[in-house]
GROMACS .gro file of N, CA, C and O in nm:
model
  448
    1MET      N    1  -3.439   0.137   0.867
    1MET     CA    2  -3.498   0.114   0.746
    1MET      C    3  -3.641   0.156   0.769
    1MET      O    4  -3.739   0.064   0.855
    2SER      N    5  -3.705   0.215   0.669
    2SER     CA    6  -3.859   0.261   0.698
    2SER      C    7  -3.967   0.188   0.622
    2SER      O    8  -4.087   0.186   0.680
    3ASN      N    9  -3.926   0.111   0.526
    3ASN     CA   10  -4.032   0.038   0.446
    3ASN      C   11  -4.057  -0.091   0.519
    3ASN      O   12  -3.972  -0.193   0.515
    4PRO      N   13  -4.170  -0.148   0.572
    4PRO     CA   14  -4.188  -0.245   0.637
    4PRO      C   15  -4.178  -0.386   0.549
    4PRO      O   16  -4.135  -0.490   0.584
    5SER      N   17  -4.192  -0.365   0.425
    5SER     CA   18  -4.187  -0.504   0.336
    5SER      C   19  -4.052  -0.536   0.317
    5SER      O   20  -4.043  -0.650   0.270
    6TRP      N   21  -3.954  -0.449   0.345
    6TRP     CA   22  -3.807  -0.492   0.343
    6TRP      C   23  -3.762  -0.541   0.468
    6TRP      O   24  -3.651  -0.599   0.481
    7LYS      N   25  -3.846  -0.541   0.597
    7LYS     CA   26  -3.809  -0.597   0.721
    7LYS      C   27  -3.738  -0.758   0.693
    7LYS      O   28  -3.638  -0.779   0.743
    8PRO      N   29  -3.811  -0.834   0.618
    8PRO     CA   30  -3.741  -0.965   0.587
    8PRO      C   31  -3.620  -0.979   0.542
    8PRO      O   32  -3.534  -1.037   0.568
    9LEU      N   33  -3.609  -0.890   0.450
    9LEU     CA   34  -3.462  -0.871   0.382
    9LEU      C   35  -3.357  -0.813   0.475
    9LEU      O   36  -3.248  -0.886   0.461
   10GLN      N   37  -3.390  -0.732   0.556
   10GLN     CA   38  -3.297  -0.691   0.640
   10GLN      C   39  -3.279  -0.774   0.743
   10GLN      O   40  -3.148  -0.788   0.785
   11GLU      N   41  -3.366  -0.849   0.798
   11GLU     CA   42  -3.364  -0.951   0.912
   11GLU      C   43  -3.257  -1.063   0.837
   11GLU      O   44  -3.182  -1.115   0.916
   12ALA      N   45  -3.270  -1.096   0.723
   12ALA     CA   46  -3.192  -1.210   0.661
   12ALA      C   47  -3.060  -1.163   0.638
   12ALA      O   48  -2.966  -1.236   0.687
   13LEU      N   49  -3.018  -1.030   0.615
   13LEU     CA   50  -2.892  -0.995   0.637
   13LEU      C   51  -2.833  -0.981   0.746
   13LEU      O   52  -2.722  -1.018   0.754
   14GLU      N   53  -2.917  -0.951   0.861
   14GLU     CA   54  -2.847  -0.943   0.986
   14GLU      C   55  -2.837  -1.094   1.046
   14GLU      O   56  -2.733  -1.117   1.111
   15ASN      N   57  -2.916  -1.181   1.002
   15ASN     CA   58  -2.883  -1.307   1.029
   15ASN      C   59  -2.762  -1.366   0.983
   15ASN      O   60  -2.660  -1.447   1.054
   16ALA      N   61  -2.751  -1.363   0.836
   16ALA     CA   62  -2.622  -1.372   0.764
   16ALA      C   63  -2.495  -1.330   0.843
   16ALA      O   64  -2.409  -1.362   0.840
   17ALA      N   65  -2.518  -1.198   0.894
   17ALA     CA   66  -2.407  -1.126   0.959
   17ALA      C   67  -2.371  -1.174   1.072
   17ALA      O   68  -2.243  -1.175   1.115
   18GLU      N   69  -2.442  -1.270   1.139
   18GLU     CA   70  -2.412  -1.339   1.266
   18GLU      C   71  -2.339  -1.445   1.239
   18GLU      O   72  -2.244  -1.509   1.324
   19GLU      N   73  -2.320  -1.506   1.093
   19GLU     CA   74  -2.219  -1.594   1.075
   19GLU      C   75  -2.077  -1.552   1.072
   19GLU      O   76  -1.980  -1.659   1.079
   20PHE      N   77  -2.049  -1.458   1.075
   20PHE     CA   78  -1.904  -1.383   1.077
   20PHE      C   79  -1.866  -1.385   1.213
   20PHE      O   80  -1.939  -1.365   1.313
   21SER      N   81  -1.716  -1.399   1.221
   21SER     CA   82  -1.657  -1.395   1.365
   21SER      C   83  -1.538  -1.289   1.361
   21SER      O   84  -1.456  -1.303   1.279
   22PRO      N   85  -1.579  -1.173   1.430
   22PRO     CA   86  -1.683  -1.146   1.497
   22PRO      C   87  -1.808  -1.103   1.394
   22PRO      O   88  -1.789  -1.081   1.303
   23PRO      N   89  -1.928  -1.097   1.465
   23PRO     CA   90  -2.035  -1.061   1.378
   23PRO      C   91  -2.027  -0.953   1.309
   23PRO      O   92  -1.947  -0.829   1.357
   24LEU      N   93  -2.069  -0.947   1.181
   24LEU     CA   94  -2.056  -0.829   1.080
   24LEU      C   95  -2.145  -0.707   1.140
   24LEU      O   96  -2.262  -0.751   1.161
   25GLU      N   97  -2.123  -0.598   1.150
   25GLU     CA   98  -2.209  -0.477   1.185
   25GLU      C   99  -2.246  -0.416   1.063
   25GLU      O  100  -2.140  -0.369   0.964
   26LEU      N  101  -2.368  -0.419   1.038
   26LEU     CA  102  -2.440  -0.367   0.922
   26LEU      C  103  -2.498  -0.232   0.939
   26LEU      O  104  -2.546  -0.194   1.057
   27ARG      N  105  -2.502  -0.131   0.829
   27ARG     CA  106  -2.583  -0.013   0.871
   27ARG      C  107  -2.656  -0.005   0.729
   27ARG      O  108  -2.613  -0.031   0.643
   28PHE      N  109  -2.792   0.055   0.749
   28PHE     CA  110  -2.881   0.073   0.650
   28PHE      C  111  -2.908   0.229   0.640
   28PHE      O  112  -2.970   0.278   0.735
   29LYS      N  113  -2.891   0.256   0.507
   29LYS     CA  114  -2.914   0.409   0.470
   29LYS      C  115  -2.999   0.406   0.342
   29LYS      O  116  -3.008   0.348   0.246
   30PRO      N  117  -3.113   0.500   0.379
   30PRO     CA  118  -3.214   0.517   0.288
   30PRO      C  119  -3.145   0.557   0.151
   30PRO      O  120  -3.054   0.656   0.159
   31MET      N  121  -3.182   0.531   0.036
   31MET     CA  122  -3.130   0.573  -0.089
   31MET      C  123  -3.233   0.537  -0.208
   31MET      O  124  -3.278   0.429  -0.217
   32PHE      N  125  -3.253   0.642  -0.291
   32PHE     CA  126  -3.337   0.617  -0.410
   32PHE      C  127  -3.473   0.537  -0.360
   32PHE      O  128  -3.514   0.447  -0.451
   33GLY      N  129  -3.541   0.560  -0.263
   33GLY     CA  130  -3.672   0.462  -0.262
   33GLY      C  131  -3.638   0.322  -0.195
   33GLY      O  132  -3.741   0.247  -0.165
   34GLY      N  133  -3.496   0.309  -0.170
   34GLY     CA  134  -3.457   0.171  -0.104
   34GLY      C  135  -3.367   0.188   0.005
   34GLY      O  136  -3.392   0.291   0.067
   35ALA      N  137  -3.288   0.113   0.017
   35ALA     CA  138  -3.186   0.133   0.115
   35ALA      C  139  -3.042   0.079   0.061
   35ALA      O  140  -3.045  -0.037   0.010
   36GLY      N  141  -2.948   0.139   0.105
   36GLY     CA  142  -2.811   0.094   0.077
   36GLY      C  143  -2.758   0.028   0.201
   36GLY      O  144  -2.772   0.075   0.304
   37VAL      N  145  -2.697  -0.082   0.185
   37VAL     CA  146  -2.627  -0.139   0.306
   37VAL      C  147  -2.481  -0.157   0.311
   37VAL      O  148  -2.413  -0.177   0.200
   38TYR      N  149  -2.433  -0.096   0.426
   38TYR     CA  150  -2.286  -0.081   0.431
   38TYR      C  151  -2.230  -0.179   0.545
   38TYR      O  152  -2.289  -0.221   0.658
   39GLY      N  153  -2.109  -0.245   0.522
   39GLY     CA  154  -2.046  -0.316   0.595
   39GLY      C  155  -1.907  -0.270   0.609
   39GLY      O  156  -1.830  -0.270   0.527
   40GLY      N  157  -1.869  -0.156   0.711
   40GLY     CA  158  -1.734  -0.103   0.688
   40GLY      C  159  -1.792   0.031   0.616
   40GLY      O  160  -1.921   0.075   0.624
   41ALA      N  161  -1.700   0.093   0.546
   41ALA     CA  162  -1.720   0.232   0.491
   41ALA      C  163  -1.789   0.217   0.346
   41ALA      O  164  -1.838   0.313   0.280
   42LYS      N  165  -1.784   0.102   0.286
   42LYS     CA  166  -1.835   0.090   0.157
   42LYS      C  167  -1.982   0.012   0.142
   42LYS      O  168  -2.015  -0.063   0.213
   43MET      N  169  -2.061   0.077   0.058
   43MET     CA  170  -2.189   0.002   0.041
   43MET      C  171  -2.155  -0.122  -0.054
   43MET      O  172  -2.092  -0.143  -0.147
   44PHE      N  173  -2.225  -0.207  -0.013
   44PHE     CA  174  -2.212  -0.368  -0.057
   44PHE      C  175  -2.356  -0.441  -0.113
   44PHE      O  176  -2.339  -0.523  -0.185
   45ALA      N  177  -2.447  -0.376  -0.056
   45ALA     CA  178  -2.583  -0.436  -0.097
   45ALA      C  179  -2.694  -0.326  -0.131
   45ALA      O  180  -2.684  -0.199  -0.067
   46SER      N  181  -2.788  -0.373  -0.187
   46SER     CA  182  -2.910  -0.305  -0.188
   46SER      C  183  -3.042  -0.345  -0.162
   46SER      O  184  -3.031  -0.464  -0.203
   47LEU      N  185  -3.137  -0.288  -0.093
   47LEU     CA  186  -3.262  -0.349  -0.081
   47LEU      C  187  -3.378  -0.262  -0.134
   47LEU      O  188  -3.344  -0.138  -0.136
   48SER      N  189  -3.446  -0.322  -0.235
   48SER     CA  190  -3.549  -0.234  -0.289
   48SER      C  191  -3.671  -0.327  -0.334
   48SER      O  192  -3.656  -0.441  -0.283
   49HIS      N  193  -3.746  -0.261  -0.414
   49HIS     CA  194  -3.882  -0.361  -0.444
   49HIS      C  195  -3.818  -0.490  -0.541
   49HIS      O  196  -3.876  -0.562  -0.542
   50ALA      N  197  -3.711  -0.470  -0.595
   50ALA     CA  198  -3.635  -0.555  -0.665
   50ALA      C  199  -3.571  -0.692  -0.592
   50ALA      O  200  -3.549  -0.796  -0.650
   51GLY      N  201  -3.568  -0.657  -0.440
   51GLY     CA  202  -3.519  -0.772  -0.352
   51GLY      C  203  -3.362  -0.722  -0.312
   51GLY      O  204  -3.346  -0.600  -0.300
   52LEU      N  205  -3.306  -0.840  -0.255
   52LEU     CA  206  -3.181  -0.801  -0.189
   52LEU      C  207  -3.070  -0.827  -0.320
   52LEU      O  208  -3.057  -0.939  -0.368
   53ALA      N  209  -2.994  -0.732  -0.329
   53ALA     CA  210  -2.899  -0.735  -0.442
   53ALA      C  211  -2.759  -0.717  -0.379
   53ALA      O  212  -2.746  -0.619  -0.298
   54LEU      N  213  -2.652  -0.784  -0.443
   54LEU     CA  214  -2.515  -0.790  -0.365
   54LEU      C  215  -2.427  -0.747  -0.485
   54LEU      O  216  -2.429  -0.783  -0.599
   55LYS      N  217  -2.316  -0.651  -0.449
   55LYS     CA  218  -2.239  -0.604  -0.539
   55LYS      C  219  -2.124  -0.695  -0.533
   55LYS      O  220  -2.087  -0.747  -0.463
   56LEU      N  221  -2.105  -0.757  -0.688
   56LEU     CA  222  -1.981  -0.866  -0.699
   56LEU      C  223  -1.891  -0.833  -0.809
   56LEU      O  224  -1.938  -0.782  -0.891
   57ALA      N  225  -1.771  -0.895  -0.782
   57ALA     CA  226  -1.671  -0.871  -0.882
   57ALA      C  227  -1.750  -0.973  -1.003
   57ALA      O  228  -1.797  -1.045  -0.998
   58SER      N  229  -1.660  -0.953  -1.121
   58SER     CA  230  -1.718  -1.020  -1.246
   58SER      C  231  -1.723  -1.179  -1.237
   58SER      O  232  -1.858  -1.219  -1.277
   59PRO      N  233  -1.618  -1.227  -1.190
   59PRO     CA  234  -1.630  -1.390  -1.165
   59PRO      C  235  -1.744  -1.434  -1.087
   59PRO      O  236  -1.815  -1.543  -1.102
   60ASP      N  237  -1.751  -1.362  -0.967
   60ASP     CA  238  -1.861  -1.404  -0.868
   60ASP      C  239  -1.979  -1.382  -0.926
   60ASP      O  240  -2.096  -1.436  -0.903
   61ARG      N  241  -2.006  -1.246  -1.002
   61ARG     CA  242  -2.147  -1.235  -1.063
   61ARG      C  243  -2.175  -1.327  -1.150
   61ARG      O  244  -2.298  -1.371  -1.166
   62ALA      N  245  -2.096  -1.360  -1.251
   62ALA     CA  246  -2.123  -1.484  -1.348
   62ALA      C  247  -2.169  -1.608  -1.252
   62ALA      O  248  -2.245  -1.675  -1.283
   63GLU      N  249  -2.108  -1.653  -1.133
   63GLU     CA  250  -2.128  -1.750  -1.076
   63GLU      C  251  -2.255  -1.733  -1.028
   63GLU      O  252  -2.365  -1.818  -1.039
   64ALA      N  253  -2.303  -1.624  -0.958
   64ALA     CA  254  -2.427  -1.582  -0.896
   64ALA      C  255  -2.549  -1.591  -0.978
   64ALA      O  256  -2.666  -1.647  -0.967
   65LEU      N  257  -2.508  -1.564  -1.104
   65LEU     CA  258  -2.619  -1.545  -1.230
   65LEU      C  259  -2.681  -1.691  -1.260
   65LEU      O  260  -2.766  -1.714  -1.341
   66LYS      N  261  -2.585  -1.790  -1.227
   66LYS     CA  262  -2.629  -1.938  -1.266
   66LYS      C  263  -2.722  -1.985  -1.171
   66LYS      O  264  -2.769  -2.109  -1.179
   67ILE      N  265  -2.739  -1.934  -1.053
   67ILE     CA  266  -2.824  -1.951  -0.944
   67ILE      C  267  -2.972  -1.949  -0.995
   67ILE      O  268  -3.010  -1.840  -1.047
   68GLU      N  269  -3.051  -2.059  -0.980
   68GLU     CA  270  -3.173  -2.033  -1.047
   68GLU      C  271  -3.269  -1.916  -0.966
   68GLU      O  272  -3.265  -1.925  -0.844
   69GLY      N  273  -3.311  -1.815  -1.048
   69GLY     CA  274  -3.401  -1.716  -0.993
   69GLY      C  275  -3.298  -1.588  -0.970
   69GLY      O  276  -3.376  -1.475  -0.916
   70ALA      N  277  -3.177  -1.595  -0.963
   70ALA     CA  278  -3.104  -1.498  -0.962
   70ALA      C  279  -3.098  -1.391  -1.069
   70ALA      O  280  -3.127  -1.463  -1.195
   71LYS      N  281  -3.097  -1.269  -1.061
   71LYS     CA  282  -3.088  -1.189  -1.179
   71LYS      C  283  -3.016  -1.054  -1.148
   71LYS      O  284  -2.991  -0.997  -1.058
   72PRO      N  285  -2.965  -0.985  -1.277
   72PRO     CA  286  -2.897  -0.857  -1.252
   72PRO      C  287  -2.994  -0.773  -1.196
   72PRO      O  288  -3.123  -0.772  -1.215
   73LEU      N  289  -2.958  -0.674  -1.116
   73LEU     CA  290  -3.060  -0.582  -1.065
   73LEU      C  291  -3.071  -0.479  -1.167
   73LEU      O  292  -2.997  -0.414  -1.242
   74GLN      N  293  -3.222  -0.444  -1.182
   74GLN     CA  294  -3.264  -0.331  -1.243
   74GLN      C  295  -3.403  -0.291  -1.171
   74GLN      O  296  -3.505  -0.365  -1.156
   75TYR      N  297  -3.376  -0.177  -1.143
   75TYR     CA  298  -3.511  -0.086  -1.063
   75TYR      C  299  -3.605  -0.070  -1.141
   75TYR      O  300  -3.725  -0.059  -1.077
   76SER      N  301  -3.618  -0.061  -1.277
   76SER     CA  302  -3.745  -0.066  -1.340
   76SER      C  303  -3.714  -0.097  -1.486
   76SER      O  304  -3.592  -0.123  -1.535
   77ASP      N  305  -3.823  -0.128  -1.565
   77ASP     CA  306  -3.806  -0.167  -1.694
   77ASP      C  307  -3.731  -0.108  -1.782
   77ASP      O  308  -3.660  -0.108  -1.874
   78ASP      N  309  -3.734   0.039  -1.764
   78ASP     CA  310  -3.681   0.133  -1.829
   78ASP      C  311  -3.525   0.172  -1.777
   78ASP      O  312  -3.477   0.269  -1.839
   79ALA      N  313  -3.493   0.140  -1.675
   79ALA     CA  314  -3.372   0.179  -1.613
   79ALA      C  315  -3.258   0.086  -1.646
   79ALA      O  316  -3.288  -0.051  -1.689
   80PRO      N  317  -3.142   0.130  -1.651
   80PRO     CA  318  -3.029   0.033  -1.702
   80PRO      C  319  -3.000  -0.079  -1.601
   80PRO      O  320  -3.049  -0.087  -1.483
   81VAL      N  321  -2.962  -0.199  -1.661
   81VAL     CA  322  -2.926  -0.321  -1.589
   81VAL      C  323  -2.769  -0.288  -1.508
   81VAL      O  324  -2.692  -0.246  -1.594
   82SER      N  325  -2.785  -0.326  -1.392
   82SER     CA  326  -2.643  -0.330  -1.303
   82SER      C  327  -2.546  -0.405  -1.369
   82SER      O  328  -2.579  -0.508  -1.407
   83LYS      N  329  -2.413  -0.364  -1.368
   83LYS     CA  330  -2.316  -0.442  -1.420
   83LYS      C  331  -2.242  -0.505  -1.292
   83LYS      O  332  -2.178  -0.592  -1.335
   84THR      N  333  -2.277  -0.473  -1.178
   84THR     CA  334  -2.203  -0.529  -1.067
   84THR      C  335  -2.312  -0.584  -0.960
   84THR      O  336  -2.269  -0.685  -0.878
   85TYR      N  337  -2.431  -0.541  -0.947
   85TYR     CA  338  -2.518  -0.594  -0.857
   85TYR      C  339  -2.631  -0.710  -0.893
   85TYR      O  340  -2.662  -0.716  -1.011
   86VAL      N  341  -2.631  -0.828  -0.827
   86VAL     CA  342  -2.716  -0.935  -0.860
   86VAL      C  343  -2.816  -0.946  -0.753
   86VAL      O  344  -2.793  -0.946  -0.626
   87VAL      N  345  -2.966  -0.967  -0.782
   87VAL     CA  346  -3.067  -0.996  -0.703
   87VAL      C  347  -3.066  -1.131  -0.669
   87VAL      O  348  -3.072  -1.220  -0.767
   88PHE      N  349  -3.074  -1.173  -0.540
   88PHE     CA  350  -3.063  -1.330  -0.488
   88PHE      C  351  -3.208  -1.369  -0.473
   88PHE      O  352  -3.264  -1.301  -0.439
   89PRO      N  353  -3.215  -1.496  -0.513
   89PRO     CA  354  -3.362  -1.547  -0.496
   89PRO      C  355  -3.384  -1.589  -0.352
   89PRO      O  356  -3.284  -1.607  -0.266
   90ASP      N  357  -3.502  -1.613  -0.308
   90ASP     CA  358  -3.543  -1.650  -0.149
   90ASP      C  359  -3.466  -1.754  -0.098
   90ASP      O  360  -3.441  -1.750   0.019
   91GLU      N  361  -3.420  -1.871  -0.173
   91GLU     CA  362  -3.355  -1.977  -0.133
   91GLU      C  363  -3.214  -1.929  -0.080
   91GLU      O  364  -3.176  -1.999   0.011
   92ILE      N  365  -3.152  -1.860  -0.124
   92ILE     CA  366  -3.025  -1.809  -0.080
   92ILE      C  367  -3.059  -1.687   0.034
   92ILE      O  368  -2.983  -1.703   0.135
   93VAL      N  369  -3.149  -1.598  -0.003
   93VAL     CA  370  -3.171  -1.493   0.106
   93VAL      C  371  -3.208  -1.550   0.243
   93VAL      O  372  -3.166  -1.514   0.346
   94ASN      N  373  -3.291  -1.663   0.246
   94ASN     CA  374  -3.344  -1.711   0.357
   94ASN      C  375  -3.261  -1.840   0.430
   94ASN      O  376  -3.282  -1.905   0.529
   95ASP      N  377  -3.116  -1.845   0.375
   95ASP     CA  378  -3.015  -1.953   0.425
   95ASP      C  379  -2.916  -1.870   0.468
   95ASP      O  380  -2.835  -1.825   0.377
   96SER      N  381  -2.896  -1.843   0.587
   96SER     CA  382  -2.784  -1.776   0.667
   96SER      C  383  -2.656  -1.794   0.632
   96SER      O  384  -2.592  -1.720   0.595
   97ALA      N  385  -2.635  -1.921   0.610
   97ALA     CA  386  -2.489  -1.990   0.596
   97ALA      C  387  -2.467  -1.945   0.439
   97ALA      O  388  -2.353  -1.903   0.405
   98GLN      N  389  -2.547  -1.982   0.350
   98GLN     CA  390  -2.538  -1.944   0.213
   98GLN      C  391  -2.486  -1.809   0.182
   98GLN      O  392  -2.428  -1.738   0.100
   99LEU      N  393  -2.610  -1.733   0.256
   99LEU     CA  394  -2.587  -1.578   0.215
   99LEU      C  395  -2.469  -1.529   0.268
   99LEU      O  396  -2.413  -1.442   0.224
  100ALA      N  397  -2.426  -1.569   0.387
  100ALA     CA  398  -2.315  -1.518   0.436
  100ALA      C  399  -2.167  -1.545   0.345
  100ALA      O  400  -2.117  -1.452   0.354
  101LYS      N  401  -2.184  -1.652   0.263
  101LYS     CA  402  -2.066  -1.697   0.168
  101LYS      C  403  -2.078  -1.568   0.067
  101LYS      O  404  -1.972  -1.509   0.028
  102TRP      N  405  -2.203  -1.522   0.046
  102TRP     CA  406  -2.217  -1.420  -0.096
  102TRP      C  407  -2.193  -1.317  -0.023
  102TRP      O  408  -2.122  -1.193  -0.090
  103LEU      N  409  -2.195  -1.274   0.092
  103LEU     CA  410  -2.176  -1.133   0.174
  103LEU      C  411  -2.036  -1.111   0.168
  103LEU      O  412  -1.969  -1.009   0.132
  104GLU      N  413  -1.941  -1.226   0.215
  104GLU     CA  414  -1.808  -1.223   0.219
  104GLU      C  415  -1.747  -1.178   0.085
  104GLU      O  416  -1.663  -1.103   0.077
  105LYS      N  417  -1.802  -1.256  -0.023
  105LYS     CA  418  -1.748  -1.196  -0.147
  105LYS      C  419  -1.793  -1.074  -0.192
  105LYS      O  420  -1.708  -0.986  -0.253
  106SER      N  421  -1.904  -1.033  -0.150
  106SER     CA  422  -1.956  -0.882  -0.187
  106SER      C  423  -1.876  -0.779  -0.096
  106SER      O  424  -1.816  -0.687  -0.169
  107LEU      N  425  -1.851  -0.806   0.043
  107LEU     CA  426  -1.763  -0.717   0.091
  107LEU      C  427  -1.619  -0.719   0.042
  107LEU      O  428  -1.572  -0.583   0.038
  108ALA      N  429  -1.576  -0.798  -0.004
  108ALA     CA  430  -1.422  -0.816  -0.049
  108ALA      C  431  -1.428  -0.724  -0.157
  108ALA      O  432  -1.340  -0.653  -0.187
  109PHE      N  433  -1.506  -0.745  -0.254
  109PHE     CA  434  -1.531  -0.658  -0.391
  109PHE      C  435  -1.515  -0.504  -0.336
  109PHE      O  436  -1.460  -0.440  -0.418
  110ALA      N  437  -1.649  -0.473  -0.250
  110ALA     CA  438  -1.668  -0.321  -0.254
  110ALA      C  439  -1.553  -0.279  -0.151
  110ALA      O  440  -1.552  -0.169  -0.186
  111ALA      N  441  -1.495  -0.332  -0.105
  111ALA     CA  442  -1.351  -0.293  -0.031
  111ALA      C  443  -1.261  -0.245  -0.103
  111ALA      O  444  -1.163  -0.177  -0.077
  112LYS      N  445  -1.261  -0.295  -0.231
  112LYS     CA  446  -1.143  -0.250  -0.343
  112LYS      C  447  -1.169  -0.135  -0.380
  112LYS      O  448  -1.242  -0.078  -0.425
   0.00000   0.00000   0.00000
């Protein structure tokens, strides 16, 4: 990933991936000025100026949006609001065990 400002988000994802057994192998691909994150064949996360966003099924998305500081992904004020991606607050991003739980939900939804 080329943008150094996203390095902490990439590191947070990599740390959370270590919580899996075996550790989850992540791939980061440049996309629209940000990066798409893949675990397997499907993209399940986005890194951008908006933060770390995970793709979630409707019930999980609703649960995530109850977390203080979580918000639907929107790349700019005039861009549409994502119906599946949620930007997570630093408290979750920086807690590997908590983030891993959300990664598991995101990966399961993305795999469908």
